[in-house]
């Protein structure tokens, strides 16, 4: 029997042999013309050196005039499961592309534990460079680089934040950023976040395993609001939307992020939305629910505004 080295229950098991057994988030669907929305999708390699790809979504031509906002999107999954081709993310990006309307680029970034952080962050950086280069014909013909948005849910929200901070450090700008139930943590509990030692030890071990080069539990990649983290004033965008869910323990980190952003000296417009009686990424898991449809409209409105 193989010896187990590490596991995240319900996510994956990692064996000393190096084998990874994912327990969920492995189902995929091909790109297609979606019959319900009319959105067309296709896959493209964005970095030949890593073979990292993205799935692009283009709404039907009679739904827009002129150039479209561009959304660079990062899926959730704790940095270790799911993909841009996941059925639930494929559906979500179809919906956002149709409702806004917008041109979406959903990144299929490399996953831990085979590719631990900062691999996903580096893939996100490669993706924004690829979008800005207009190497893809859809981006070149239909995309408006002056309305480039970055967004992600859960771990994808973490990636989005890191990307927009990195962009600011080198003088790049994007229109806006949406953090949807972002996956942040830290050494000490925030708000009514679970404080029992066993739970926090599990979360901390998860971070050390995912990002072995971390400089502590308040590493800026894990805790962007720590006193030792770079100021949020460095965010390279005009608008930020932070959304949380009432029954999600990560909501306290999202709230803290929003509050710290408002007092950081950042020159932009920040918005905060909390959905009552809802759990983590409910709109991805239960897309037909009334609150999910409302949440998607909130996101579409944010991306669609000039």
Coordinates of C-alpha atoms in Angstrom, one line a residue:
X1 CA 0.0 0.0 0.0
X2 CA 1.3 3.5 -0.9
X3 CA 2.3 5.7 2.0
X4 CA 0.2 8.9 2.2
X5 CA 2.3 12.0 2.7
X6 CA -0.4 14.7 2.8
X7 CA -4.1 15.2 2.0
X8 CA -6.8 17.8 2.0
X9 CA -10.0 15.9 2.7
X10 CA -12.5 15.9 -0.2
X11 CA -9.8 17.6 -2.4
X12 CA -6.8 15.3 -3.0
X13 CA -4.3 12.8 -1.6
X14 CA -0.6 13.1 -2.2
X15 CA 1.5 10.0 -1.8
X16 CA 5.2 9.7 -1.1
X17 CA 5.7 8.2 -4.5
X18 CA 4.7 11.5 -6.0
X19 CA 1.3 10.3 -7.2
X20 CA -1.6 12.7 -6.8
X21 CA -5.2 11.3 -6.3
X22 CA -7.7 14.1 -6.9
X23 CA -11.1 13.4 -5.3
X24 CA -13.1 16.0 -7.1
X25 CA -12.8 18.7 -9.7
X26 CA -11.5 16.6 -12.5
X27 CA -14.5 16.5 -14.8
X28 CA -14.1 18.6 -18.0
X29 CA -16.2 19.6 -20.9
X30 CA -15.0 20.7 -24.4
X31 CA -15.3 24.3 -25.7
X32 CA -18.5 24.7 -27.8
X33 CA -21.2 27.0 -29.0
X34 CA -23.5 27.2 -26.1
X35 CA -27.2 26.7 -27.2
X36 CA -28.7 28.5 -24.3
X37 CA -26.6 31.7 -24.4
X38 CA -25.2 31.7 -28.0
X39 CA -21.7 32.2 -26.5
X40 CA -18.9 30.5 -28.5
X41 CA -15.8 29.2 -26.7
X42 CA -12.5 27.8 -27.7
X43 CA -9.2 26.9 -26.1
X44 CA -5.8 28.5 -26.8
X45 CA -2.2 28.0 -25.6
X46 CA -1.0 31.1 -23.9
X47 CA 2.4 30.0 -22.8
X48 CA 4.2 27.3 -24.9
X49 CA 7.0 26.9 -22.4
X50 CA 4.5 25.6 -19.8
X51 CA 1.7 24.4 -22.1
X52 CA -0.7 26.6 -20.0
X53 CA -3.9 27.3 -21.8
X54 CA -7.0 29.5 -21.5
X55 CA -10.6 29.1 -22.6
X56 CA -12.0 32.1 -24.4
X57 CA -15.7 33.0 -24.5
X58 CA -17.2 35.3 -27.2
X59 CA -20.9 36.4 -27.0
X60 CA -23.0 36.2 -30.1
X61 CA -22.4 39.1 -32.5
X62 CA -25.9 40.6 -32.3
X63 CA -25.6 41.1 -28.5
X64 CA -23.0 43.9 -28.7
X65 CA -21.7 46.7 -30.9
X66 CA -18.1 47.8 -30.9
X67 CA -15.4 46.5 -28.7
X68 CA -16.1 44.3 -25.6
X69 CA -14.8 44.5 -22.0
X70 CA -12.2 41.7 -21.4
X71 CA -12.4 39.6 -18.3
X72 CA -9.3 37.6 -17.3
X73 CA -10.7 35.0 -14.9
X74 CA -9.2 32.6 -12.4
X75 CA -11.2 29.6 -11.1
X76 CA -11.3 28.4 -7.5
X77 CA -10.3 25.1 -6.0
X78 CA -7.8 25.7 -3.3
X79 CA -5.0 26.0 -5.9
X80 CA -5.2 22.2 -6.4
X81 CA -8.4 21.2 -8.1
X82 CA -10.8 22.3 -10.9
X83 CA -9.9 23.8 -14.3
X84 CA -11.1 26.3 -16.9
X85 CA -12.8 23.3 -18.6
X86 CA -14.8 22.3 -15.5
X87 CA -18.5 22.1 -16.3
X88 CA -19.4 24.5 -13.5
X89 CA -16.8 27.1 -14.6
X90 CA -17.6 26.7 -18.2
X91 CA -21.3 27.4 -17.4
X92 CA -20.3 30.4 -15.2
X93 CA -18.2 32.0 -17.9
X94 CA -20.8 31.4 -20.5
X95 CA -23.3 33.2 -18.3
X96 CA -21.0 36.2 -17.6
X97 CA -20.0 36.5 -21.2
X98 CA -23.6 36.6 -22.4
X99 CA -25.1 38.7 -19.6
X100 CA -22.5 41.5 -19.5
X101 CA -21.6 41.0 -22.5
X102 CA -17.9 40.5 -22.4
X103 CA -15.0 38.6 -23.9
X104 CA -13.7 36.2 -21.2
X105 CA -10.3 34.6 -20.9
X106 CA -10.5 31.8 -18.3
X107 CA -7.0 30.6 -17.3
X108 CA -6.2 27.0 -17.0
X109 CA -3.3 27.6 -14.5
X110 CA -1.1 24.9 -13.2
X111 CA -2.2 23.2 -10.0
X112 CA -0.5 22.1 -6.8
X113 CA 0.9 19.8 -5.6
X114 CA 2.5 19.0 -9.0
X115 CA 3.1 22.7 -9.5
X116 CA 3.1 24.5 -6.2
X117 CA 2.9 28.2 -5.7
X118 CA 4.1 30.5 -7.2
X119 CA 3.4 28.5 -10.4
X120 CA -0.2 29.7 -10.6
X121 CA 0.8 33.3 -9.9
X122 CA 3.4 33.1 -12.7
X123 CA 0.8 31.6 -15.1
X124 CA -1.5 34.5 -14.3
X125 CA 1.3 37.0 -15.2
X126 CA 1.9 35.1 -18.5
X127 CA -1.8 35.3 -19.2
X128 CA -2.2 39.1 -18.8
X129 CA 0.9 39.6 -20.9
X130 CA -0.7 37.3 -23.6
X131 CA -3.9 39.3 -23.4
X132 CA -2.1 42.6 -23.7
X133 CA -0.1 41.4 -26.7
X134 CA -3.4 40.8 -28.6
X135 CA -1.8 37.7 -30.1
X136 CA -5.2 36.0 -30.1
X137 CA -7.6 37.0 -33.0
X138 CA -10.6 37.3 -30.7
X139 CA -8.8 39.6 -28.3
X140 CA -7.4 41.6 -31.2
X141 CA -10.7 42.0 -33.0
X142 CA -13.3 42.2 -30.2
X143 CA -11.5 43.1 -27.0
X144 CA -11.1 46.6 -25.5
X145 CA -7.8 46.7 -23.6
X146 CA -9.0 49.9 -21.9
X147 CA -11.7 47.8 -20.2
X148 CA -9.6 44.9 -19.0
X149 CA -10.9 43.3 -15.7
X150 CA -9.3 40.7 -13.5
X151 CA -11.4 38.4 -11.3
X152 CA -11.5 35.1 -9.5
X153 CA -13.3 33.1 -6.9
X154 CA -11.8 31.6 -3.8
X155 CA -8.2 30.7 -4.6
X156 CA -8.8 32.5 -7.9
X157 CA -9.5 35.6 -6.0
X158 CA -6.2 35.2 -4.2
X159 CA -4.5 34.9 -7.7
X160 CA -6.4 38.0 -9.0
X161 CA -5.1 40.1 -6.1
X162 CA -1.5 39.0 -6.5
X163 CA -1.7 39.8 -10.3
X164 CA -3.1 43.3 -9.9
X165 CA -0.5 44.1 -7.2
X166 CA 2.3 42.8 -9.5
X167 CA 0.9 44.9 -12.3
X168 CA 1.0 48.0 -10.2
X169 CA 4.7 47.4 -9.3
X170 CA 5.6 47.6 -13.0
X171 CA 3.2 50.3 -14.1
X172 CA 0.5 48.2 -15.8
X173 CA -3.1 49.2 -15.2
X174 CA -6.4 47.4 -15.5
X175 CA -9.9 48.8 -15.3
X176 CA -11.1 46.7 -12.3
X177 CA -10.8 43.7 -10.1
X178 CA -13.5 41.5 -8.6
X179 CA -12.6 39.3 -5.6
X180 CA -15.3 36.7 -5.1
X181 CA -15.2 34.9 -1.7
X182 CA -11.4 35.4 -1.8
X183 CA -9.2 32.7 -0.2
X184 CA -7.0 34.6 2.3
X185 CA -5.8 33.6 5.7
X186 CA -3.3 34.5 8.4
X187 CA -1.6 33.7 11.7
X188 CA -4.4 35.1 14.0
X189 CA -8.2 34.8 13.7
X190 CA -10.1 37.7 12.2
X191 CA -13.6 38.5 13.3
X192 CA -15.5 35.3 14.1
X193 CA -13.3 33.2 12.0
X194 CA -12.8 29.7 13.4
X195 CA -10.2 29.9 16.2
X196 CA -9.9 26.4 17.4
X197 CA -6.4 25.1 17.2
X198 CA -7.1 21.9 15.3
X199 CA -8.8 23.8 12.5
X200 CA -6.1 26.4 12.2
X201 CA -3.4 23.8 12.2
X202 CA -5.0 22.1 9.3
X203 CA -5.3 25.4 7.4
X204 CA -1.7 26.3 8.2
X205 CA -0.4 23.0 7.0
X206 CA -2.4 23.4 3.8
X207 CA -0.6 26.7 3.2
X208 CA 2.9 25.4 3.9
X209 CA 2.3 22.4 1.5
X210 CA 0.8 24.6 -1.2
X211 CA 3.5 27.3 -1.0
X212 CA 6.7 25.8 0.4
X213 CA 8.6 29.0 -0.1
X214 CA 6.3 31.0 2.1
X215 CA 7.9 33.4 4.7
X216 CA 5.3 32.6 7.4
X217 CA 1.6 32.5 7.9
X218 CA 1.4 36.2 7.2
X219 CA 3.2 35.9 3.9
X220 CA 1.6 38.6 1.6
X221 CA 0.4 35.8 -0.7
X222 CA -1.6 34.4 2.2
X223 CA -2.4 37.5 4.2
X224 CA -2.5 40.6 2.0
X225 CA -3.8 42.7 4.9
X226 CA -0.9 41.9 7.3
X227 CA 1.1 44.8 8.7
X228 CA 4.1 43.4 6.8
X229 CA 2.4 43.1 3.5
X230 CA 2.7 45.7 0.7
X231 CA 0.1 48.4 0.9
X232 CA -3.2 47.8 -1.0
X233 CA -2.6 51.3 -2.3
X234 CA -0.5 49.6 -4.9
X235 CA -3.4 47.9 -6.6
X236 CA -3.3 48.8 -10.3
X237 CA -7.0 49.3 -11.0
X238 CA -9.7 51.9 -10.8
X239 CA -12.4 49.9 -9.3
X240 CA -12.6 46.9 -6.9
X241 CA -15.5 44.7 -6.0
X242 CA -15.3 42.4 -3.0
X243 CA -18.1 39.9 -2.5
X244 CA -18.5 37.5 0.4
X245 CA -21.2 35.0 1.6
X246 CA -22.8 35.1 5.0
X247 CA -22.2 31.4 5.9
X248 CA -18.6 31.3 4.6
X249 CA -15.9 31.6 7.3
X250 CA -13.7 33.3 4.7
X251 CA -16.0 36.3 4.7
X252 CA -14.1 37.9 7.6
X253 CA -11.0 38.1 5.5
X254 CA -13.0 39.6 2.6
X255 CA -14.5 42.2 4.9
X256 CA -11.0 43.1 6.3
X257 CA -9.6 43.4 2.8
X258 CA -12.3 45.8 1.9
X259 CA -11.9 47.9 5.0
X260 CA -8.1 48.0 4.7
X261 CA -8.4 49.0 1.1
X262 CA -10.6 52.0 1.9
X263 CA -8.0 53.4 4.3
X264 CA -4.9 52.4 2.4
X265 CA -4.7 55.6 0.3
X266 CA -5.6 53.7 -2.9
X267 CA -7.2 56.0 -5.4
X268 CA -10.2 54.2 -6.7
X269 CA -13.8 53.1 -6.0
X270 CA -14.4 50.1 -3.8
X271 CA -17.6 48.1 -3.5
X272 CA -18.6 45.4 -1.1
X273 CA -21.5 42.9 -1.4
X274 CA -22.4 40.3 1.2
X275 CA -25.0 37.6 0.3
X276 CA -27.1 36.6 3.3
X277 CA -27.9 32.9 4.0
X278 CA -25.3 31.7 1.4
X279 CA -22.2 29.5 1.5
X280 CA -18.8 29.6 -0.2
X281 CA -19.1 30.1 -4.0
X282 CA -22.8 29.2 -3.9
X283 CA -23.3 30.8 -7.3
X284 CA -20.9 28.3 -8.9
X285 CA -22.3 25.3 -7.1
X286 CA -26.0 26.2 -7.4
X287 CA -26.2 28.5 -10.5
X288 CA -30.0 28.2 -10.9
X289 CA -30.9 29.5 -7.4
X290 CA -32.4 32.9 -7.1
X291 CA -29.5 34.2 -5.1
X292 CA -27.0 32.9 -7.6
X293 CA -28.8 34.6 -10.5
X294 CA -28.7 37.8 -8.5
X295 CA -25.0 37.4 -7.7
X296 CA -24.2 36.9 -11.4
X297 CA -26.1 40.1 -12.3
X298 CA -24.0 42.0 -9.7
X299 CA -20.8 40.7 -11.4
X300 CA -22.1 41.5 -14.9
X301 CA -23.1 45.0 -13.8
X302 CA -19.6 45.6 -12.4
X303 CA -17.9 44.4 -15.6
X304 CA -20.3 46.1 -17.9
X305 CA -20.0 49.7 -16.4
X306 CA -17.8 52.2 -18.2

